[in-house]
PDB file of C-alpha atoms in Angstrom:
ATOM      1  CA  UNK A   1       0.235  -0.060  -0.016  1.00  0.00           C
ATOM      2  CA  UNK A   2       2.871   2.200   0.864  1.00  0.00           C
ATOM      3  CA  UNK A   3       4.842   1.636  -1.953  1.00  0.00           C
ATOM      4  CA  UNK A   4       1.598   2.392  -4.560  1.00  0.00           C
ATOM      5  CA  UNK A   5       0.384   5.498  -2.633  1.00  0.00           C
ATOM      6  CA  UNK A   6       4.394   6.902  -3.745  1.00  0.00           C
ATOM      7  CA  UNK A   7       2.621   6.881  -7.383  1.00  0.00           C
ATOM      8  CA  UNK A   8      -0.855   8.727  -6.185  1.00  0.00           C
ATOM      9  CA  UNK A   9      -0.259  11.273  -8.877  1.00  0.00           C
ATOM     10  CA  UNK A  10      -0.403   8.210 -11.868  1.00  0.00           C
ATOM     11  CA  UNK A  11      -3.710   6.269 -12.401  1.00  0.00           C
ATOM     12  CA  UNK A  12      -1.119   3.047 -12.272  1.00  0.00           C
ATOM     13  CA  UNK A  13      -0.788   3.922  -8.111  1.00  0.00           C
ATOM     14  CA  UNK A  14      -4.664   3.715  -7.962  1.00  0.00           C
ATOM     15  CA  UNK A  15      -5.610   1.076 -10.114  1.00  0.00           C
ATOM     16  CA  UNK A  16      -3.037  -1.219  -7.853  1.00  0.00           C
ATOM     17  CA  UNK A  17      -4.302  -0.082  -4.629  1.00  0.00           C
ATOM     18  CA  UNK A  18      -7.434  -0.836  -6.386  1.00  0.00           C
ATOM     19  CA  UNK A  19      -6.910  -4.278  -7.179  1.00  0.00           C
ATOM     20  CA  UNK A  20      -4.886  -4.491  -3.550  1.00  0.00           C
ATOM     21  CA  UNK A  21      -8.769  -3.370  -1.717  1.00  0.00           C
ATOM     22  CA  UNK A  22     -10.455  -6.137  -3.961  1.00  0.00           C
ATOM     23  CA  UNK A  23      -8.824  -8.602  -2.853  1.00  0.00           C
ATOM     24  CA  UNK A  24      -8.945  -7.815   0.605  1.00  0.00           C
ATOM     25  CA  UNK A  25     -12.418  -7.132   0.386  1.00  0.00           C
ATOM     26  CA  UNK A  26     -12.568  -3.807   1.323  1.00  0.00           C
ATOM     27  CA  UNK A  27     -15.277  -3.124  -1.962  1.00  0.00           C
ATOM     28  CA  UNK A  28     -15.582   0.465  -0.853  1.00  0.00           C
ATOM     29  CA  UNK A  29     -11.981   1.400  -0.739  1.00  0.00           C
ATOM     30  CA  UNK A  30     -11.555  -0.967  -3.771  1.00  0.00           C
ATOM     31  CA  UNK A  31     -14.217   1.681  -5.395  1.00  0.00           C
ATOM     32  CA  UNK A  32     -12.773   4.697  -4.139  1.00  0.00           C
ATOM     33  CA  UNK A  33      -9.304   3.906  -5.673  1.00  0.00           C
ATOM     34  CA  UNK A  34     -10.220   2.205  -8.923  1.00  0.00           C
ATOM     35  CA  UNK A  35     -12.188   6.021  -9.815  1.00  0.00           C
ATOM     36  CA  UNK A  36      -9.630   7.617  -8.212  1.00  0.00           C
ATOM     37  CA  UNK A  37      -7.605   5.850 -11.254  1.00  0.00           C
ATOM     38  CA  UNK A  38     -10.072   6.638 -13.494  1.00  0.00           C
ATOM     39  CA  UNK A  39     -10.100  10.856 -12.895  1.00  0.00           C
ATOM     40  CA  UNK A  40      -6.156  10.935 -13.054  1.00  0.00           C
ATOM     41  CA  UNK A  41      -6.346   8.656 -16.710  1.00  0.00           C
ATOM     42  CA  UNK A  42      -8.947   8.911 -19.041  1.00  0.00           C
ATOM     43  CA  UNK A  43      -6.484   7.917 -21.624  1.00  0.00           C
ATOM     44  CA  UNK A  44      -5.609   4.597 -19.354  1.00  0.00           C
ATOM     45  CA  UNK A  45      -7.997   1.781 -20.343  1.00  0.00           C
ATOM     46  CA  UNK A  46      -6.824  -0.492 -17.328  1.00  0.00           C
ATOM     47  CA  UNK A  47      -7.912   1.875 -15.065  1.00  0.00           C
ATOM     48  CA  UNK A  48     -11.962   1.923 -17.178  1.00  0.00           C
ATOM     49  CA  UNK A  49     -11.438  -2.231 -17.682  1.00  0.00           C
ATOM     50  CA  UNK A  50     -10.591  -2.925 -13.937  1.00  0.00           C
ATOM     51  CA  UNK A  51     -13.618  -0.582 -12.540  1.00  0.00           C
ATOM     52  CA  UNK A  52     -16.060  -2.017 -14.959  1.00  0.00           C
ATOM     53  CA  UNK A  53     -14.948  -5.705 -13.687  1.00  0.00           C
ATOM     54  CA  UNK A  54     -15.359  -4.458  -9.874  1.00  0.00           C
ATOM     55  CA  UNK A  55     -19.161  -3.028 -10.964  1.00  0.00           C
ATOM     56  CA  UNK A  56     -20.167  -6.859 -12.984  1.00  0.00           C
ATOM     57  CA  UNK A  57     -17.986  -8.085 -10.004  1.00  0.00           C
ATOM     58  CA  UNK A  58     -20.319  -6.632  -7.607  1.00  0.00           C
ATOM     59  CA  UNK A  59     -23.814  -7.425  -9.581  1.00  0.00           C
ATOM     60  CA  UNK A  60     -23.780  -3.781 -11.034  1.00  0.00           C
ATOM     61  CA  UNK A  61     -23.937  -4.489 -14.544  1.00  0.00           C
ATOM     62  CA  UNK A  62     -25.352  -1.362 -16.002  1.00  0.00           C
ATOM     63  CA  UNK A  63     -22.917   0.353 -14.238  1.00  0.00           C
ATOM     64  CA  UNK A  64     -20.333  -1.880 -15.723  1.00  0.00           C
ATOM     65  CA  UNK A  65     -21.686  -1.622 -19.478  1.00  0.00           C
ATOM     66  CA  UNK A  66     -21.476   2.197 -19.090  1.00  0.00           C
ATOM     67  CA  UNK A  67     -18.093   2.569 -17.474  1.00  0.00           C
ATOM     68  CA  UNK A  68     -16.658   0.851 -20.559  1.00  0.00           C
ATOM     69  CA  UNK A  69     -18.831   2.930 -23.123  1.00  0.00           C
ATOM     70  CA  UNK A  70     -17.539   5.725 -21.494  1.00  0.00           C
ATOM     71  CA  UNK A  71     -13.542   5.154 -21.844  1.00  0.00           C
ATOM     72  CA  UNK A  72     -14.876   4.368 -25.540  1.00  0.00           C
ATOM     73  CA  UNK A  73     -16.857   7.718 -26.166  1.00  0.00           C
ATOM     74  CA  UNK A  74     -12.899   8.827 -25.210  1.00  0.00           C
ATOM     75  CA  UNK A  75     -10.876   5.945 -27.132  1.00  0.00           C
ATOM     76  CA  UNK A  76     -13.030   4.886 -29.801  1.00  0.00           C
ATOM     77  CA  UNK A  77      -9.751   2.794 -31.337  1.00  0.00           C
ATOM     78  CA  UNK A  78      -8.787   0.971 -27.741  1.00  0.00           C
ATOM     79  CA  UNK A  79      -9.003  -2.424 -29.181  1.00  0.00           C
ATOM     80  CA  UNK A  80      -8.997  -3.756 -25.269  1.00  0.00           C
ATOM     81  CA  UNK A  81     -12.515  -1.591 -24.536  1.00  0.00           C
ATOM     82  CA  UNK A  82     -14.426  -3.018 -27.231  1.00  0.00           C
ATOM     83  CA  UNK A  83     -12.878  -6.165 -26.337  1.00  0.00           C
ATOM     84  CA  UNK A  84     -13.746  -6.050 -22.782  1.00  0.00           C
ATOM     85  CA  UNK A  85     -17.263  -5.138 -23.358  1.00  0.00           C
ATOM     86  CA  UNK A  86     -17.667  -7.697 -26.303  1.00  0.00           C
ATOM     87  CA  UNK A  87     -17.013 -10.111 -23.158  1.00  0.00           C
ATOM     88  CA  UNK A  88     -19.343  -8.625 -20.994  1.00  0.00           C
ATOM     89  CA  UNK A  89     -22.011  -8.324 -23.721  1.00  0.00           C
ATOM     90  CA  UNK A  90     -21.485 -12.512 -24.012  1.00  0.00           C
ATOM     91  CA  UNK A  91     -21.797 -12.889 -20.166  1.00  0.00           C
ATOM     92  CA  UNK A  92     -25.345 -10.678 -20.545  1.00  0.00           C
ATOM     93  CA  UNK A  93     -26.872 -12.938 -22.985  1.00  0.00           C
ATOM     94  CA  UNK A  94     -26.084 -10.148 -25.965  1.00  0.00           C
ATOM     95  CA  UNK A  95     -24.410 -12.323 -28.647  1.00  0.00           C
ATOM     96  CA  UNK A  96     -25.424 -10.090 -31.761  1.00  0.00           C
ATOM     97  CA  UNK A  97     -24.156  -6.717 -29.759  1.00  0.00           C
ATOM     98  CA  UNK A  98     -21.100  -8.247 -28.493  1.00  0.00           C
ATOM     99  CA  UNK A  99     -20.088  -9.142 -32.263  1.00  0.00           C
ATOM    100  CA  UNK A 100     -20.004  -6.102 -32.990  1.00  0.00           C
ATOM    101  CA  UNK A 101     -17.818  -5.189 -29.949  1.00  0.00           C
ATOM    102  CA  UNK A 102     -15.483  -8.554 -31.217  1.00  0.00           C
ATOM    103  CA  UNK A 103     -15.608  -7.208 -34.581  1.00  0.00           C
ATOM    104  CA  UNK A 104     -14.591  -4.222 -33.644  1.00  0.00           C
ATOM    105  CA  UNK A 105     -11.910  -5.778 -31.317  1.00  0.00           C
ATOM    106  CA  UNK A 106     -10.365  -8.438 -33.606  1.00  0.00           C
ATOM    107  CA  UNK A 107      -9.834  -5.147 -36.358  1.00  0.00           C
ATOM    108  CA  UNK A 108      -7.697  -3.588 -33.249  1.00  0.00           C
ATOM    109  CA  UNK A 109      -5.931  -6.392 -32.128  1.00  0.00           C
ATOM    110  CA  UNK A 110      -4.235  -8.098 -35.530  1.00  0.00           C
ATOM    111  CA  UNK A 111      -2.019 -10.228 -32.842  1.00  0.00           C
ATOM    112  CA  UNK A 112      -4.028 -11.314 -29.950  1.00  0.00           C
ATOM    113  CA  UNK A 113      -4.975 -14.402 -30.591  1.00  0.00           C
ATOM    114  CA  UNK A 114      -7.229 -15.041 -27.479  1.00  0.00           C
ATOM    115  CA  UNK A 115      -9.418 -11.828 -29.043  1.00  0.00           C
ATOM    116  CA  UNK A 116      -9.840 -14.486 -32.570  1.00  0.00           C
ATOM    117  CA  UNK A 117     -10.768 -17.082 -30.751  1.00  0.00           C
ATOM    118  CA  UNK A 118     -13.467 -15.920 -28.522  1.00  0.00           C
ATOM    119  CA  UNK A 119     -14.513 -14.023 -31.600  1.00  0.00           C
ATOM    120  CA  UNK A 120     -14.486 -17.330 -33.885  1.00  0.00           C
ATOM    121  CA  UNK A 121     -16.508 -18.819 -30.925  1.00  0.00           C
ATOM    122  CA  UNK A 122     -19.031 -16.236 -30.900  1.00  0.00           C
ATOM    123  CA  UNK A 123     -20.028 -16.306 -34.680  1.00  0.00           C
ATOM    124  CA  UNK A 124     -20.169 -20.007 -34.405  1.00  0.00           C
ATOM    125  CA  UNK A 125     -23.121 -19.452 -31.511  1.00  0.00           C
ATOM    126  CA  UNK A 126     -24.513 -17.392 -33.956  1.00  0.00           C
ATOM    127  CA  UNK A 127     -24.316 -19.924 -37.350  1.00  0.00           C
ATOM    128  CA  UNK A 128     -22.109 -17.500 -38.635  1.00  0.00           C
ATOM    129  CA  UNK A 129     -19.818 -19.765 -40.150  1.00  0.00           C
ATOM    130  CA  UNK A 130     -17.434 -18.761 -42.923  1.00  0.00           C
ATOM    131  CA  UNK A 131     -16.913 -15.812 -40.299  1.00  0.00           C
ATOM    132  CA  UNK A 132     -16.123 -18.430 -37.579  1.00  0.00           C
ATOM    133  CA  UNK A 133     -13.970 -20.151 -39.627  1.00  0.00           C
ATOM    134  CA  UNK A 134     -11.803 -17.358 -40.436  1.00  0.00           C
ATOM    135  CA  UNK A 135     -11.174 -16.127 -36.971  1.00  0.00           C
ATOM    136  CA  UNK A 136     -10.087 -19.017 -35.209  1.00  0.00           C
ATOM    137  CA  UNK A 137      -7.724 -20.146 -37.831  1.00  0.00           C
ATOM    138  CA  UNK A 138      -6.785 -16.266 -37.770  1.00  0.00           C
ATOM    139  CA  UNK A 139      -5.996 -17.259 -33.708  1.00  0.00           C
ATOM    140  CA  UNK A 140      -4.452 -20.404 -35.015  1.00  0.00           C
ATOM    141  CA  UNK A 141      -1.714 -18.592 -36.913  1.00  0.00           C
ATOM    142  CA  UNK A 142      -0.785 -16.604 -34.313  1.00  0.00           C
ATOM    143  CA  UNK A 143      -0.602 -19.594 -31.785  1.00  0.00           C
ATOM    144  CA  UNK A 144      -0.805 -23.023 -32.964  1.00  0.00           C
ATOM    145  CA  UNK A 145      -0.479 -24.711 -29.995  1.00  0.00           C
ATOM    146  CA  UNK A 146      -3.178 -23.047 -27.815  1.00  0.00           C
ATOM    147  CA  UNK A 147      -5.210 -26.230 -26.579  1.00  0.00           C
ATOM    148  CA  UNK A 148      -8.316 -23.999 -26.103  1.00  0.00           C
ATOM    149  CA  UNK A 149      -7.897 -22.490 -29.744  1.00  0.00           C
ATOM    150  CA  UNK A 150      -6.986 -26.302 -31.167  1.00  0.00           C
ATOM    151  CA  UNK A 151      -9.969 -27.633 -29.893  1.00  0.00           C
ATOM    152  CA  UNK A 152     -11.927 -24.973 -30.596  1.00  0.00           C
ATOM    153  CA  UNK A 153     -11.072 -25.522 -34.397  1.00  0.00           C
ATOM    154  CA  UNK A 154     -11.192 -29.448 -34.055  1.00  0.00           C
ATOM    155  CA  UNK A 155     -15.437 -29.497 -32.352  1.00  0.00           C
ATOM    156  CA  UNK A 156     -15.813 -26.316 -35.296  1.00  0.00           C
ATOM    157  CA  UNK A 157     -14.933 -28.744 -37.847  1.00  0.00           C
ATOM    158  CA  UNK A 158     -16.898 -31.733 -36.129  1.00  0.00           C
ATOM    159  CA  UNK A 159     -20.102 -29.479 -36.069  1.00  0.00           C
ATOM    160  CA  UNK A 160     -19.563 -28.940 -39.821  1.00  0.00           C
ATOM    161  CA  UNK A 161     -19.586 -32.436 -40.801  1.00  0.00           C
ATOM    162  CA  UNK A 162     -15.591 -31.635 -41.476  1.00  0.00           C
ATOM    163  CA  UNK A 163     -14.047 -34.421 -40.607  1.00  0.00           C
ATOM    164  CA  UNK A 164     -10.835 -34.733 -42.502  1.00  0.00           C
ATOM    165  CA  UNK A 165     -10.712 -30.877 -42.099  1.00  0.00           C
ATOM    166  CA  UNK A 166     -10.684 -31.524 -38.039  1.00  0.00           C
ATOM    167  CA  UNK A 167      -8.903 -34.211 -37.952  1.00  0.00           C
ATOM    168  CA  UNK A 168      -5.463 -32.699 -37.956  1.00  0.00           C
ATOM    169  CA  UNK A 169      -6.378 -30.030 -35.252  1.00  0.00           C
ATOM    170  CA  UNK A 170      -7.354 -33.001 -32.878  1.00  0.00           C
ATOM    171  CA  UNK A 171      -4.355 -35.529 -33.351  1.00  0.00           C
ATOM    172  CA  UNK A 172      -2.281 -32.017 -32.482  1.00  0.00           C
ATOM    173  CA  UNK A 173      -4.377 -32.002 -29.415  1.00  0.00           C
ATOM    174  CA  UNK A 174      -3.634 -35.638 -28.467  1.00  0.00           C
ATOM    175  CA  UNK A 175      -0.185 -35.314 -29.114  1.00  0.00           C
ATOM    176  CA  UNK A 176       0.202 -32.145 -27.079  1.00  0.00           C
ATOM    177  CA  UNK A 177      -2.155 -33.544 -24.033  1.00  0.00           C
ATOM    178  CA  UNK A 178      -2.145 -37.553 -24.587  1.00  0.00           C
ATOM    179  CA  UNK A 179      -4.006 -37.806 -21.018  1.00  0.00           C
ATOM    180  CA  UNK A 180      -6.444 -36.094 -21.632  1.00  0.00           C
ATOM    181  CA  UNK A 181      -9.649 -38.140 -22.210  1.00  0.00           C
ATOM    182  CA  UNK A 182     -11.934 -35.111 -23.888  1.00  0.00           C
ATOM    183  CA  UNK A 183      -9.122 -34.969 -26.965  1.00  0.00           C
ATOM    184  CA  UNK A 184      -8.854 -38.728 -27.357  1.00  0.00           C
ATOM    185  CA  UNK A 185     -12.410 -38.907 -27.860  1.00  0.00           C
ATOM    186  CA  UNK A 186     -12.852 -36.084 -30.323  1.00  0.00           C
ATOM    187  CA  UNK A 187      -9.366 -37.215 -32.105  1.00  0.00           C
ATOM    188  CA  UNK A 188     -10.889 -41.556 -32.256  1.00  0.00           C
ATOM    189  CA  UNK A 189     -14.685 -39.656 -33.247  1.00  0.00           C
ATOM    190  CA  UNK A 190     -13.231 -37.325 -36.561  1.00  0.00           C
ATOM    191  CA  UNK A 191     -10.459 -40.262 -37.695  1.00  0.00           C
ATOM    192  CA  UNK A 192     -13.227 -42.760 -37.485  1.00  0.00           C
ATOM    193  CA  UNK A 193     -15.933 -40.224 -39.418  1.00  0.00           C
ATOM    194  CA  UNK A 194     -12.956 -39.754 -41.565  1.00  0.00           C
ATOM    195  CA  UNK A 195     -12.446 -43.094 -42.638  1.00  0.00           C
ATOM    196  CA  UNK A 196     -15.890 -43.994 -43.470  1.00  0.00           C
ATOM    197  CA  UNK A 197     -17.030 -43.818 -47.240  1.00  0.00           C
TER     198      UNK A 197
END
């Protein structure tokens, strides 16, 4: 606490204090620290994201959304804010709105595999298969040994009944984590189906 107080003129110090208070369960102090961070740095996205996350965990969803949307008015090209808003909207069961935010995040954060992975999952859920495939393949290009991305691609192609296309991703999963039964089952299914006439 003393170390962060030295940084009191900077949003980072208040953000760190907010995280500390939140971990200690002092919600009033945490909220005050996050708001102080935001007051000192409207151009500091982590403060808005932390405050929105705090509100969400407190069940104050309208304030969480308002915080993120307010930040985007100041920083409309900040990809992390669009990404955070997209994830929030997914959690609120508003997938169409979430897709708009995640599309913008993917555009602004082209080298972040997790952004494209989550965008791809949402597009698949929405039945936008061609776009989902592009997003998931882009995520794979960025991080080809990521288990979540590999599993998403293998299950995407399973759902599309493109057994042969999905097989290499399932095979890679098994090679990386042979002890995981769900990966073995997925690999076996894709291999069996791909061998059928």
